[in-house]
Amino acid sequence: MEILQDLNENQRQVVTTTEGPLLVLAGAGSGKTRSVIYRAAYLINQKKIPPWNLLIVTFTNKAARELLERLELKFKIPTRSLWIGTFHSVCARILRAESDFLPVTSSFSIYDDYDQKNLMKKVLKTLEIDTKTYPLSKVRYLISRQKNSLIRPQDFFLFNENNVYTESISKIYDLYQKNIIKNNAFDFDDLLLYTAHLLKHKPDILKKYEKKFLYIMIDEYQDTNYAQFKIVNQLARNHQNLCVVGDDDQAIYSWRGADIKNILNFRNDYNQVTTIKLEKNYRSPDKILGLANSLIRNNADRHEKELWTDKQTLILPELIRAENENDEAKKVLKRINRIKRKGGIFKECVILYRTNAQSRAFERAFSLQGMKYKIIGGVNFYQRKEIKDLIAYLRILVNDQDNESLLRIINFPARGAGKITINWLLQEAVNRNLSLLNTLMSIKDEDKKTQGKKSLLALSGLIAKWKKLTVTTPLTGIIKKIITDTGISDLYKDSEDPKDQSRLENINEFISAADEFQQLYFEEFEKNPVLDEYLQNLSLQTDLDTVDEEADAVNLMTMHNAKGLEFDHVFIVGLEEGLLPHSRSMESNKEIEEERRLLYVAITRAKESVNLFYAQSRRFQEVINMTLPSRFISELDSKFYTRDTASYYVIGAPGKYKKKKKVPKILENEKYYKIGQKIAHSKFGEGVILNVEGKGSDAKLTISFQRGVLKKIIGSYVKKL
């Protein structure tokens, strides 16, 4: 048949296997989207199934649009009657049709992120719950997880310990849900929750949609959560004409609630399952696939499969060692410029990292070289909310006319300065013809008649204290004092929400950036920079943050955001213990396996080349830490990659490689500096070490030089006597 001519043998099997449960294990770059589209066309055009009897669920609106467009353009199928969409859009459509059985009308609103935050703020205020103990983001994250586990407010205590904390969460969840229903609205999680419960508790409705959706296809099945599994299972368990397409090797979203067991256990959930593997890869050459296969074989919880390709190449992926994060960025940019000189284009290059905070060193390197870049699926480092908050705090210490910065932080973190209090301050500033900050600093003790004014008085006291610090305290000391006094990091450190964990990493990276600037400034001018000079430096960097979306710019993104994308040249950075695998994901084999899958996803984005980077040390706040190469490097088959000749030691299975260069034998304890040790510096003369921060030759040393002069200097800049 003409419809099958464009497909390989395994893809044809996917298209023509229409009856009964079908598990399609579609490896990276194996043409799974094409298989789904052709299967839908085959059912409609060849099997004569009415379009309205098909349900096709995708994981993004973009994927849904692509399916609809290709079915209409290539196969001339009218798409109006097709049920194609994301889980949330399909569920919303069902709920609007069945609103008679719901606590809302068919015209219910769907609350977005902004609406949910505002409602949750009102709930916490009504219940008089301390937002420091119960941060907004943490509470929202916990309630979202309950809903995706199909736990309603009234069911909450059946599944949780009865203690003070869960009792408070239960009250918040209950009032939040009552208020959202009162507003004739659902949030995104409600769309799944109410659909699953409707199908479970209303047999007539379940029967109606069972008859309607005679053939069901689910894309990216490895990313489904419990609620999505239950919805699909209820709709398909009788006729079992269910085709799920996915790849357990690309399951990287457990932190969103995705459950890899859904795809691993599919054969146990349905009867007489047919399994078809799509292993031919149309994206990457053989050496890259060999590298990826050798890595993912180390996972135990997976369906066995092996990617292969017709694309042969002599070019091997490369493993590169860097001294630190700045050297790493420098080496990446050097290779990208080499690609450009050979006729490549920047936008076909991507830098992939595990955490958002890692982007900062690369953004700085791009800015210094005047190269264009863009952050995909994220925000440039200095434009991130938590960073802009900290910068606003710093700005009001040097510019008492900066009203915008003061308004940004006047009630962040929440300190009881609400709209009424802020409006009072604004009016006072107008009446006195002063800036907001000068008005704030002029508040007297007798003005504190309300809680809001008391909070302003407390803030003015903190600002006065910080201003004094700017005269005597280094940059990092000022920043850390602001963080401590305001409790900014406390908002994020205990949260289970990955977004909050990312914010905390960004805050730590901001301290590292300030310390790095301070060190470089000291080396050049032999004095510490004043705060104003640092803010001027920041302004120059943030001015370069905007880039034309159509410009030829290098892409920067997290590995999580790279899934589903492809680029000619992939640069994977930060392959170190604590980064990949991440320190938060090393408590179980299950977590390690997901981190390994993340690296597998990163490698399989490449169409032409892969470069892997690790650094010997990384700066954390004011300390330079020595790092260990990622355990995943030793799992890579050595025949599928080469090492940068600058690397002077070998990682991997012993005996497989000869060392490129003989290394002088250095005892580990000779690298370390000790308190009381005598040293010499080219500018300051002889001195004695009073304190050591960090390890190795890059440790930060506090040294007492002649005449009582105290300096902080990196160990590599001094000589031991």
XYZ file of C-alpha atoms in Angstrom:
721
model
C 0.000 0.000 0.000
C 1.197 3.501 -0.833
C 0.859 4.634 2.774
C 3.533 2.128 3.870
C 6.159 2.855 1.224
C 7.877 5.634 3.194
C 8.407 3.452 6.270
C 10.963 0.890 7.401
C 9.838 -2.638 8.288
C 9.359 -2.013 12.015
C 7.477 1.230 11.395
C 5.163 -0.663 9.012
C 4.429 -3.149 11.775
C 3.492 -0.291 14.095
C 1.107 1.126 11.491
C -0.613 -2.145 10.595
C -0.883 -3.664 14.102
C -4.192 -2.046 14.970
C -6.009 -4.528 17.222
C -5.129 -5.172 20.844
C -2.538 -3.568 23.127
C 0.640 -2.409 21.390
C 3.841 -1.254 23.069
C 6.104 0.726 20.721
C 9.580 1.169 22.150
C 10.784 4.080 20.034
C 14.451 4.903 20.518
C 15.822 8.419 20.152
C 15.618 9.701 16.561
C 13.803 6.582 15.333
C 10.860 8.316 13.635
C 8.185 7.719 16.257
C 6.170 10.812 15.278
C 5.994 9.578 11.708
C 4.815 6.167 12.959
C 2.002 7.731 15.012
C 0.835 9.909 12.109
C 0.896 7.072 9.574
C -0.892 4.749 12.009
C -3.712 7.284 12.435
C -3.959 7.702 8.649
C -3.979 3.922 8.173
C -6.838 3.482 10.646
C -8.925 6.190 8.967
C -8.115 5.662 5.269
C -7.487 1.898 5.130
C -9.481 0.477 8.048
C -12.268 3.043 7.536
C -12.461 3.935 11.223
C -14.377 7.233 11.671
C -11.974 9.980 12.810
C -14.104 10.693 15.893
C -13.440 7.154 17.142
C -9.735 7.881 17.541
C -8.082 9.469 20.573
C -4.470 10.592 20.159
C -2.763 12.115 23.185
C 0.496 14.069 22.906
C 2.574 15.747 25.580
C 2.808 19.230 24.081
C 0.452 21.470 22.136
C 3.189 21.848 19.520
C 3.232 18.076 18.926
C -0.561 18.042 18.664
C -0.511 20.838 16.055
C 2.152 19.012 14.063
C 0.058 15.827 14.006
C -3.050 17.682 12.870
C -1.211 19.609 10.139
C 0.524 16.538 8.722
C -2.657 14.433 8.731
C -4.489 17.169 6.869
C -1.750 18.086 4.382
C -0.356 14.633 3.552
C -3.400 12.416 3.974
C -6.248 14.896 3.321
C -7.954 13.867 6.565
C -10.434 16.440 7.955
C -9.153 17.202 11.445
C -12.193 18.935 12.983
C -13.657 15.690 14.252
C -10.342 14.282 15.508
C -9.587 14.093 19.212
C -5.898 15.040 19.207
C -4.351 16.998 22.047
C -2.516 16.973 25.347
C -3.904 15.147 28.362
C -5.031 18.466 29.812
C -6.806 19.675 26.673
C -8.563 16.326 26.156
C -9.648 16.219 29.811
C -10.915 19.818 29.659
C -13.018 18.883 26.620
C -14.529 15.883 28.436
C -15.228 17.880 31.606
C -16.986 20.691 29.724
C -19.219 18.098 28.057
C -19.998 16.378 31.370
C -20.319 19.452 33.607
C -23.706 18.286 34.936
C -21.769 15.856 37.112
C -19.224 18.429 38.317
C -19.184 21.182 40.963
C -18.589 23.754 38.172
C -20.452 24.801 35.023
C -19.374 24.046 31.456
C -17.923 27.557 31.177
C -15.416 26.975 33.994
C -12.167 28.937 33.901
C -8.773 27.255 33.896
C -6.431 28.943 36.367
C -2.907 29.516 35.115
C 0.196 29.810 37.275
C -0.454 33.467 38.134
C -4.081 32.825 39.130
C -3.099 29.865 41.305
C -0.449 31.880 43.150
C -2.853 34.716 43.899
C -5.528 32.354 45.186
C -3.020 30.462 47.337
C -1.784 33.734 48.860
C -5.344 34.582 49.910
C -5.822 31.102 51.388
C -2.647 31.348 53.475
C -3.650 34.807 54.664
C -7.173 33.638 55.581
C -5.789 30.717 57.585
C -3.148 32.996 59.158
C -0.446 30.533 58.167
C 3.183 31.656 58.323
C 4.604 31.742 54.788
C 8.120 31.178 56.145
C 7.119 27.789 57.553
C 4.834 27.074 54.597
C 6.384 28.838 51.556
C 3.948 29.409 48.710
C 5.897 27.409 46.133
C 6.368 24.441 48.462
C 2.661 24.292 49.364
C 1.624 24.508 45.700
C 4.089 21.753 44.785
C 2.783 19.442 47.523
C -0.858 19.977 46.566
C -0.054 19.397 42.897
C 1.546 16.058 43.784
C -1.571 15.085 45.779
C -3.847 15.850 42.838
C -1.684 13.934 40.388
C -1.857 10.991 42.791
C -5.678 11.367 42.674
C -5.832 12.322 46.349
C -8.670 14.776 46.995
C -8.799 17.053 50.080
C -11.194 14.679 51.829
C -8.843 11.745 51.136
C -5.679 13.505 52.272
C -5.312 11.963 55.739
C -5.883 8.477 54.409
C -2.514 8.666 52.655
C -0.447 10.858 55.003
C 0.765 10.899 58.574
C -1.447 12.850 60.939
C 0.863 15.486 62.367
C 0.911 19.272 62.710
C 2.490 19.814 59.302
C 0.139 17.563 57.319
C -2.820 18.966 59.242
C -1.900 22.457 58.050
C -1.380 21.257 54.470
C -4.768 19.545 54.639
C -6.469 22.784 55.737
C -4.718 24.743 52.988
C -5.610 22.139 50.343
C -9.244 22.024 51.495
C -9.747 25.815 51.521
C -7.862 26.288 48.246
C -10.090 23.713 46.541
C -13.279 25.201 47.969
C -12.260 28.669 46.757
C -11.281 27.585 43.259
C -14.602 25.740 42.859
C -16.438 28.781 44.274
C -14.811 30.811 41.480
C -16.152 28.295 38.917
C -12.619 27.287 38.007
C -10.172 24.381 37.826
C -6.391 24.432 37.832
C -4.402 22.208 35.439
C -4.087 19.378 37.960
C -7.864 19.448 38.530
C -8.427 18.598 34.875
C -6.762 15.208 35.426
C -8.130 14.690 38.941
C -11.794 15.278 38.077
C -11.628 13.325 34.802
C -10.151 10.281 36.527
C -12.747 10.401 39.316
C -15.584 10.990 36.844
C -14.634 7.883 34.853
C -14.269 5.853 38.058
C -17.495 6.871 39.801
C -19.842 7.400 36.833
C -20.112 4.079 34.914
C -22.416 5.550 32.260
C -19.904 8.246 31.394
C -17.085 5.703 31.254
C -19.178 3.516 28.942
C -19.908 6.498 26.704
C -16.219 7.308 26.167
C -15.200 3.653 25.870
C -17.548 3.383 22.892
C -16.358 6.695 21.492
C -12.610 6.072 21.722
C -12.309 2.698 20.012
C -8.636 3.245 19.211
C -6.339 5.116 21.588
C -2.743 6.228 20.985
C -0.554 7.781 23.699
C 2.754 9.439 22.799
C 5.682 9.804 25.271
C 4.120 7.149 27.495
C 7.219 7.023 29.717
C 6.339 10.536 30.921
C 2.818 9.736 32.160
C 1.985 10.127 35.847
C -0.426 8.104 37.988
C -3.505 10.203 37.133
C -2.807 9.952 33.394
C -2.243 6.207 33.684
C -5.609 5.755 35.426
C -7.472 7.816 32.806
C -6.000 5.782 29.921
C -6.429 2.477 31.742
C -10.117 3.095 32.424
C -10.830 4.112 28.833
C -8.954 1.184 27.249
C -9.242 -1.739 29.662
C -12.254 -3.323 27.927
C -11.462 -3.118 24.198
C -7.664 -2.826 24.830
C -7.076 -1.229 21.426
C -4.353 0.881 22.989
C -1.064 1.841 21.366
C 1.501 3.496 23.627
C 4.677 4.944 22.160
C 7.680 5.836 24.280
C 11.213 5.135 25.382
C 12.031 4.168 28.954
C 15.642 5.196 28.229
C 14.407 8.778 27.911
C 12.336 8.863 31.127
C 13.792 11.935 32.882
C 10.823 13.658 34.512
C 10.167 11.796 37.775
C 10.448 15.147 39.594
C 7.307 16.198 37.705
C 5.490 13.096 38.886
C 6.172 10.945 35.803
C 6.360 7.247 36.650
C 8.621 5.036 34.525
C 6.755 1.971 35.851
C 3.868 2.836 33.505
C 5.933 1.853 30.469
C 8.007 -0.849 32.179
C 4.864 -2.625 33.449
C 2.709 -2.173 30.335
C 2.918 -5.879 29.495
C 1.459 -6.692 32.934
C -1.368 -4.136 32.684
C -2.900 -5.505 29.454
C -3.483 -8.899 27.832
C -1.359 -10.355 25.019
C 0.687 -7.215 24.404
C 2.522 -6.894 21.074
C 5.913 -5.185 21.423
C 7.645 -3.502 18.494
C 11.043 -1.825 18.802
C 12.053 1.143 16.660
C 15.841 0.972 16.908
C 16.986 2.450 13.607
C 18.167 5.989 14.308
C 17.904 8.653 11.586
C 19.695 11.416 13.520
C 23.145 10.449 14.795
C 26.180 8.710 13.251
C 27.372 5.299 14.448
C 30.081 6.484 16.873
C 27.671 8.693 18.813
C 25.104 5.889 19.025
C 27.806 3.472 20.165
C 28.708 5.883 22.950
C 25.062 6.291 23.986
C 24.361 2.531 23.887
C 27.411 1.751 26.027
C 26.178 4.193 28.675
C 22.523 3.184 28.882
C 23.307 -0.545 29.093
C 24.317 0.126 32.699
C 20.671 0.715 33.658
C 18.880 -2.320 35.070
C 15.271 -1.054 34.837
C 14.797 -0.850 31.083
C 13.493 -2.671 28.027
C 16.476 -4.022 26.129
C 17.098 -2.247 22.839
C 20.044 -1.035 20.785
C 20.106 2.017 18.530
C 21.764 1.564 15.132
C 22.160 3.630 11.962
C 23.310 3.614 8.366
C 25.265 6.852 8.983
C 28.955 6.012 9.279
C 31.647 8.452 10.427
C 35.318 8.462 11.379
C 34.800 11.342 13.823
C 34.765 10.244 17.446
C 33.121 12.119 20.315
C 35.722 13.881 22.462
C 36.256 14.016 26.241
C 37.886 17.230 27.458
C 39.251 18.098 30.902
C 39.086 21.734 32.071
C 40.775 23.388 35.028
C 37.595 25.074 36.300
C 34.212 26.391 35.117
C 35.787 29.387 33.341
C 38.334 27.232 31.552
C 35.485 24.890 30.613
C 33.556 27.787 29.047
C 36.695 28.989 27.256
C 37.344 25.551 25.746
C 33.736 25.143 24.634
C 33.726 28.538 22.890
C 37.060 27.761 21.233
C 35.570 24.642 19.639
C 32.370 26.444 18.624
C 34.427 29.165 16.901
C 36.369 26.436 15.098
C 33.070 25.002 13.794
C 32.052 28.488 12.627
C 35.331 28.985 10.757
C 34.756 25.689 8.955
C 31.386 26.866 7.670
C 29.123 25.772 10.516
C 26.481 27.992 12.077
C 26.095 28.975 15.714
C 22.431 28.038 16.034
C 23.266 24.406 15.245
C 25.460 24.311 18.368
C 24.046 23.644 21.829
C 25.622 23.706 25.287
C 23.835 21.326 27.666
C 24.187 21.489 31.456
C 22.523 19.799 34.423
C 21.588 22.910 36.444
C 20.490 26.393 35.398
C 23.198 27.939 37.576
C 25.889 26.540 35.246
C 24.836 28.948 32.492
C 26.457 31.906 34.295
C 30.076 31.065 33.386
C 29.109 30.560 29.737
C 27.075 33.767 29.560
C 30.087 35.648 30.908
C 32.412 34.011 28.349
C 30.036 34.832 25.465
C 29.774 38.439 26.635
C 33.574 38.818 26.870
C 33.985 37.489 23.329
C 31.012 39.425 21.934
C 29.391 36.186 20.727
C 25.620 35.813 20.507
C 23.815 33.200 22.570
C 20.296 32.453 23.746
C 18.874 30.519 26.668
C 16.288 27.988 25.481
C 13.456 27.100 27.853
C 14.869 29.325 30.569
C 15.931 32.833 31.522
C 19.361 34.456 31.292
C 21.191 34.244 34.615
C 20.961 37.895 35.641
C 17.310 38.067 34.569
C 16.199 35.280 36.924
C 13.849 36.479 39.656
C 15.976 35.451 42.620
C 19.022 37.156 41.094
C 17.123 40.362 40.265
C 15.855 40.391 43.869
C 19.408 40.257 45.221
C 20.602 42.919 42.780
C 17.721 45.177 43.871
C 18.867 44.855 47.488
C 22.405 45.828 46.468
C 21.257 48.779 44.360
C 19.374 50.478 47.186
C 22.595 50.476 49.215
C 24.377 52.698 46.679
C 21.503 54.628 45.094
C 18.931 56.177 47.422
C 16.942 57.377 44.388
C 16.255 53.868 43.053
C 12.541 53.660 43.778
C 11.951 50.645 41.520
C 14.483 48.479 43.345
C 13.038 49.390 46.729
C 9.499 48.575 45.601
C 10.756 45.217 44.299
C 12.093 44.099 47.674
C 10.005 46.089 50.167
C 7.861 43.034 50.892
C 10.149 40.292 49.653
C 10.524 38.042 51.484
C 7.100 38.745 52.982
C 7.484 40.993 56.021
C 3.953 42.353 56.458
C 4.257 45.412 54.219
C 1.046 45.087 52.208
C -0.574 47.402 49.674
C -1.973 49.774 52.325
C 1.463 50.209 53.939
C 3.223 50.669 50.598
C 0.626 53.223 49.465
C 1.142 55.101 52.737
C 4.903 55.190 52.093
C 4.369 56.357 48.506
C 2.124 59.183 49.706
C 4.608 60.164 52.411
C 7.352 60.343 49.783
C 5.216 62.655 47.663
C 4.304 64.822 50.655
C 7.913 65.150 51.804
C 9.338 65.480 48.286
C 11.755 62.638 49.004
C 12.695 59.372 47.348
C 11.034 56.213 48.670
C 14.244 55.074 50.322
C 14.895 58.393 52.044
C 11.282 58.397 53.218
C 11.677 54.858 54.530
C 14.886 55.758 56.369
C 13.187 58.763 57.992
C 10.424 56.697 59.642
C 10.484 57.306 63.388
C 9.638 54.939 66.181
C 6.445 56.829 66.886
C 5.245 56.139 63.310
C 4.955 52.378 63.903
C 1.275 52.269 64.741
C 0.499 49.321 62.483
C 2.208 46.005 61.774
C 3.007 47.223 58.271
C 4.804 50.327 59.556
C 6.664 48.222 62.116
C 7.941 46.070 59.246
C 9.113 49.199 57.382
C 10.969 50.399 60.450
C 12.649 46.992 60.764
C 13.642 47.103 57.073
C 15.110 50.597 57.431
C 17.208 49.309 60.341
C 18.541 46.479 58.195
C 19.361 48.832 55.307
C 21.222 51.179 57.685
C 23.234 48.218 58.974
C 24.036 46.988 55.453
C 25.097 50.473 54.344
C 27.699 50.534 57.128
C 28.960 47.134 55.989
C 29.676 48.458 52.479
C 32.535 50.516 53.932
C 34.370 47.643 55.611
C 33.054 44.353 54.239
C 33.932 42.583 50.956
C 31.230 42.088 48.332
C 30.492 38.489 49.199
C 30.187 39.366 52.860
C 27.547 42.005 52.091
C 25.574 39.652 49.836
C 25.668 36.805 52.351
C 24.589 39.159 55.150
C 21.569 40.315 53.102
C 20.648 36.692 52.368
C 20.940 35.759 56.037
C 19.132 38.793 57.461
C 16.216 38.558 55.024
C 15.932 34.757 55.050
C 15.805 34.618 51.236
C 17.528 31.244 50.997
C 15.216 29.844 53.704
C 12.333 30.231 51.241
C 13.911 27.638 48.992
C 16.253 25.366 50.937
C 13.654 23.012 52.449
C 11.365 22.897 49.420
C 10.871 19.707 47.419
C 9.986 21.755 44.346
C 12.844 21.450 41.786
C 12.245 25.091 40.793
C 13.063 26.204 44.343
C 16.149 24.005 44.408
C 17.245 25.655 41.169
C 16.693 29.108 42.701
C 18.904 28.204 45.647
C 21.626 27.010 43.258
C 21.371 30.311 41.399
C 21.760 32.264 44.655
C 24.905 30.288 45.491
C 26.196 30.898 41.968
C 25.566 34.640 42.403
C 27.818 34.593 45.487
C 30.425 32.675 43.466
C 30.235 35.272 40.672
C 30.714 38.131 43.149
C 33.691 36.349 44.729
C 35.237 35.749 41.315
C 34.826 39.429 40.377
C 36.309 40.445 43.725
C 39.345 38.193 43.233
C 40.035 39.379 39.663
C 39.602 43.010 40.694
C 42.031 42.569 43.578
C 44.640 40.959 41.332
C 44.428 43.893 38.918
C 44.131 46.860 41.300
C 45.507 45.403 44.574
C 42.400 46.492 46.461
C 38.856 45.232 46.960
C 36.143 46.666 44.682
C 33.448 48.902 46.128
C 29.824 47.851 45.678
C 29.158 50.536 43.058
C 31.885 49.127 40.812
C 30.401 45.649 41.048
C 26.919 46.900 40.138
C 28.369 48.751 37.160
C 29.962 45.490 36.031
C 26.594 43.734 36.374
C 24.869 46.409 34.292
C 27.318 45.826 31.446
C 26.572 42.103 31.547
C 22.782 42.413 31.705
C 22.781 44.853 28.781
C 23.945 41.944 26.615
C 21.185 39.620 27.811
C 18.800 40.329 24.962
C 19.339 38.671 21.611
C 17.373 38.636 18.385
C 15.534 35.302 18.263
C 16.271 35.038 14.547
C 19.981 35.733 15.024
C 22.611 33.069 14.485
C 23.228 32.407 18.186
C 24.578 29.472 20.201
C 21.916 27.674 22.243
C 22.239 27.139 25.987
C 19.823 24.909 27.891
C 19.447 22.300 30.592
C 19.533 18.659 29.598
C 15.887 18.345 30.657
C 14.864 21.072 28.210
C 16.776 19.411 25.360
C 14.515 16.361 25.136
C 12.824 16.155 21.749
C 15.308 18.549 20.116
C 18.313 17.954 17.876
C 21.445 19.915 16.933
C 24.441 19.343 14.698
C 26.962 19.875 17.491
C 26.362 19.078 21.167
C 28.584 20.255 24.034
C 27.804 18.491 27.315
C 29.407 20.209 30.307
C 29.827 19.598 34.027
C 30.353 15.820 33.939
C 31.328 15.668 37.611
C 30.082 13.891 40.707
C 27.546 16.165 42.383
C 26.505 17.745 39.094
C 25.816 14.656 36.966
C 24.763 12.621 38.810
C 23.413 15.522 40.826
C 24.036 15.550 44.578
C 20.262 15.460 45.186
C 19.891 12.352 43.034
C 22.397 9.948 44.563
C 20.388 8.304 47.340
C 19.181 5.295 45.351
C 19.903 3.273 42.218
C 16.585 4.515 40.839
C 17.771 8.124 41.030
C 21.195 7.287 39.581
C 19.513 5.522 36.661
C 17.456 8.612 35.873
C 20.618 10.742 35.918
C 22.212 8.252 33.526
C 19.164 8.514 31.252
C 19.585 12.286 31.321
C 23.124 12.004 29.951
C 21.856 9.489 27.366
C 19.232 12.004 26.215
C 21.917 14.700 25.960
C 24.231 12.528 23.831
C 21.458 11.435 21.465
C 20.573 15.050 20.561
C 23.636 15.197 18.277
C 23.519 14.915 14.497
C 27.255 15.321 13.834
C 29.461 15.718 16.901
C 29.509 15.364 20.691
C 31.993 16.962 23.093
C 32.004 15.974 26.774
C 33.553 18.260 29.411
C 34.453 17.968 33.079
C 36.307 20.430 35.323
C 38.901 19.676 38.007
C 37.506 22.352 40.319
C 34.414 24.542 40.697
C 33.780 27.622 42.733
C 31.009 27.367 45.324
C 30.342 30.739 46.935
C 33.786 31.778 48.252
C 35.410 28.348 48.143
C 37.046 26.542 45.227
C 36.216 22.847 45.535
C 38.180 20.079 43.868
C 35.817 17.796 41.914
C 35.657 14.160 40.874
C 34.848 13.172 37.289
C 31.366 11.704 36.859
C 31.057 7.960 37.371
C 29.277 7.882 34.002
C 32.539 8.672 32.174
C 34.027 5.340 33.274
C 30.929 3.575 31.868
C 31.478 4.857 28.332
C 33.044 2.364 25.937
C 36.539 3.692 25.185
C 36.386 2.732 21.513
C 33.639 5.295 20.920
C 35.432 8.426 22.131
C 38.818 10.114 22.181
C 40.428 12.342 24.766
C 41.707 15.855 24.394
C 45.505 15.489 24.250
C 45.780 18.110 27.010
C 44.262 15.624 29.479
C 47.095 14.248 31.542
C 45.398 11.351 33.285
C 43.036 8.637 32.194
C 39.474 7.988 33.337
C 37.824 4.693 32.539
C 38.632 1.034 32.639
C 42.360 0.572 33.514
C 44.721 -0.677 30.851
C 42.684 0.391 27.849
C 44.605 3.608 27.206
C 48.195 4.667 27.344
C 48.885 7.944 29.089
C 49.595 10.706 26.611
C 52.066 12.453 28.862
C 54.184 11.417 31.818
C 53.119 13.246 34.931
C 55.571 14.172 37.682
C 54.676 12.261 40.850
C 53.009 14.668 43.260
C 51.941 13.480 46.665
C 48.386 14.523 47.509
C 49.398 16.235 50.767
C 51.923 18.402 48.907
C 49.044 20.134 47.108
C 47.457 21.282 50.357
C 48.313 24.380 52.337
C 48.329 24.385 56.125
C 47.626 26.986 58.799
C 50.942 28.372 60.071
C 52.772 27.594 56.836
C 55.184 30.261 55.556
C 54.802 31.473 51.990
C 56.033 34.214 49.672
C 54.089 36.413 47.238
C 55.637 38.346 44.349
C 54.055 41.661 45.454
C 53.446 41.384 49.200
C 56.556 39.494 50.242
C 56.693 36.826 52.942
C 53.711 35.871 55.055
C 52.061 33.241 57.245
C 48.843 31.361 56.417
C 46.102 32.031 58.986
C 43.198 30.213 57.311
C 42.619 27.773 54.424
C 39.316 27.543 52.495
C 39.001 24.722 49.991
C 41.500 22.099 48.876
C 44.428 21.773 46.532
C 46.458 24.477 44.842
C 43.322 26.569 44.265
C 42.453 26.857 47.972
C 41.715 30.385 49.202
C 44.326 31.434 51.777
C 44.042 34.161 54.411
C 47.613 35.388 54.835
C 49.236 37.779 57.306
C 52.023 39.675 55.545
C 54.605 42.019 57.041
C 53.278 45.032 59.009
C 50.061 43.147 59.801
C 48.589 43.349 56.285
C 45.897 40.658 55.796
C 45.095 39.387 52.294
C 43.003 36.596 50.769
C 44.869 34.965 47.889
C 44.416 31.803 45.801
C 47.103 29.234 46.646
C 48.409 28.960 43.088
C 49.604 32.597 43.322
C 51.969 31.996 46.247
C 55.183 30.025 46.753
C 55.835 27.791 49.747
C 59.030 28.569 51.690
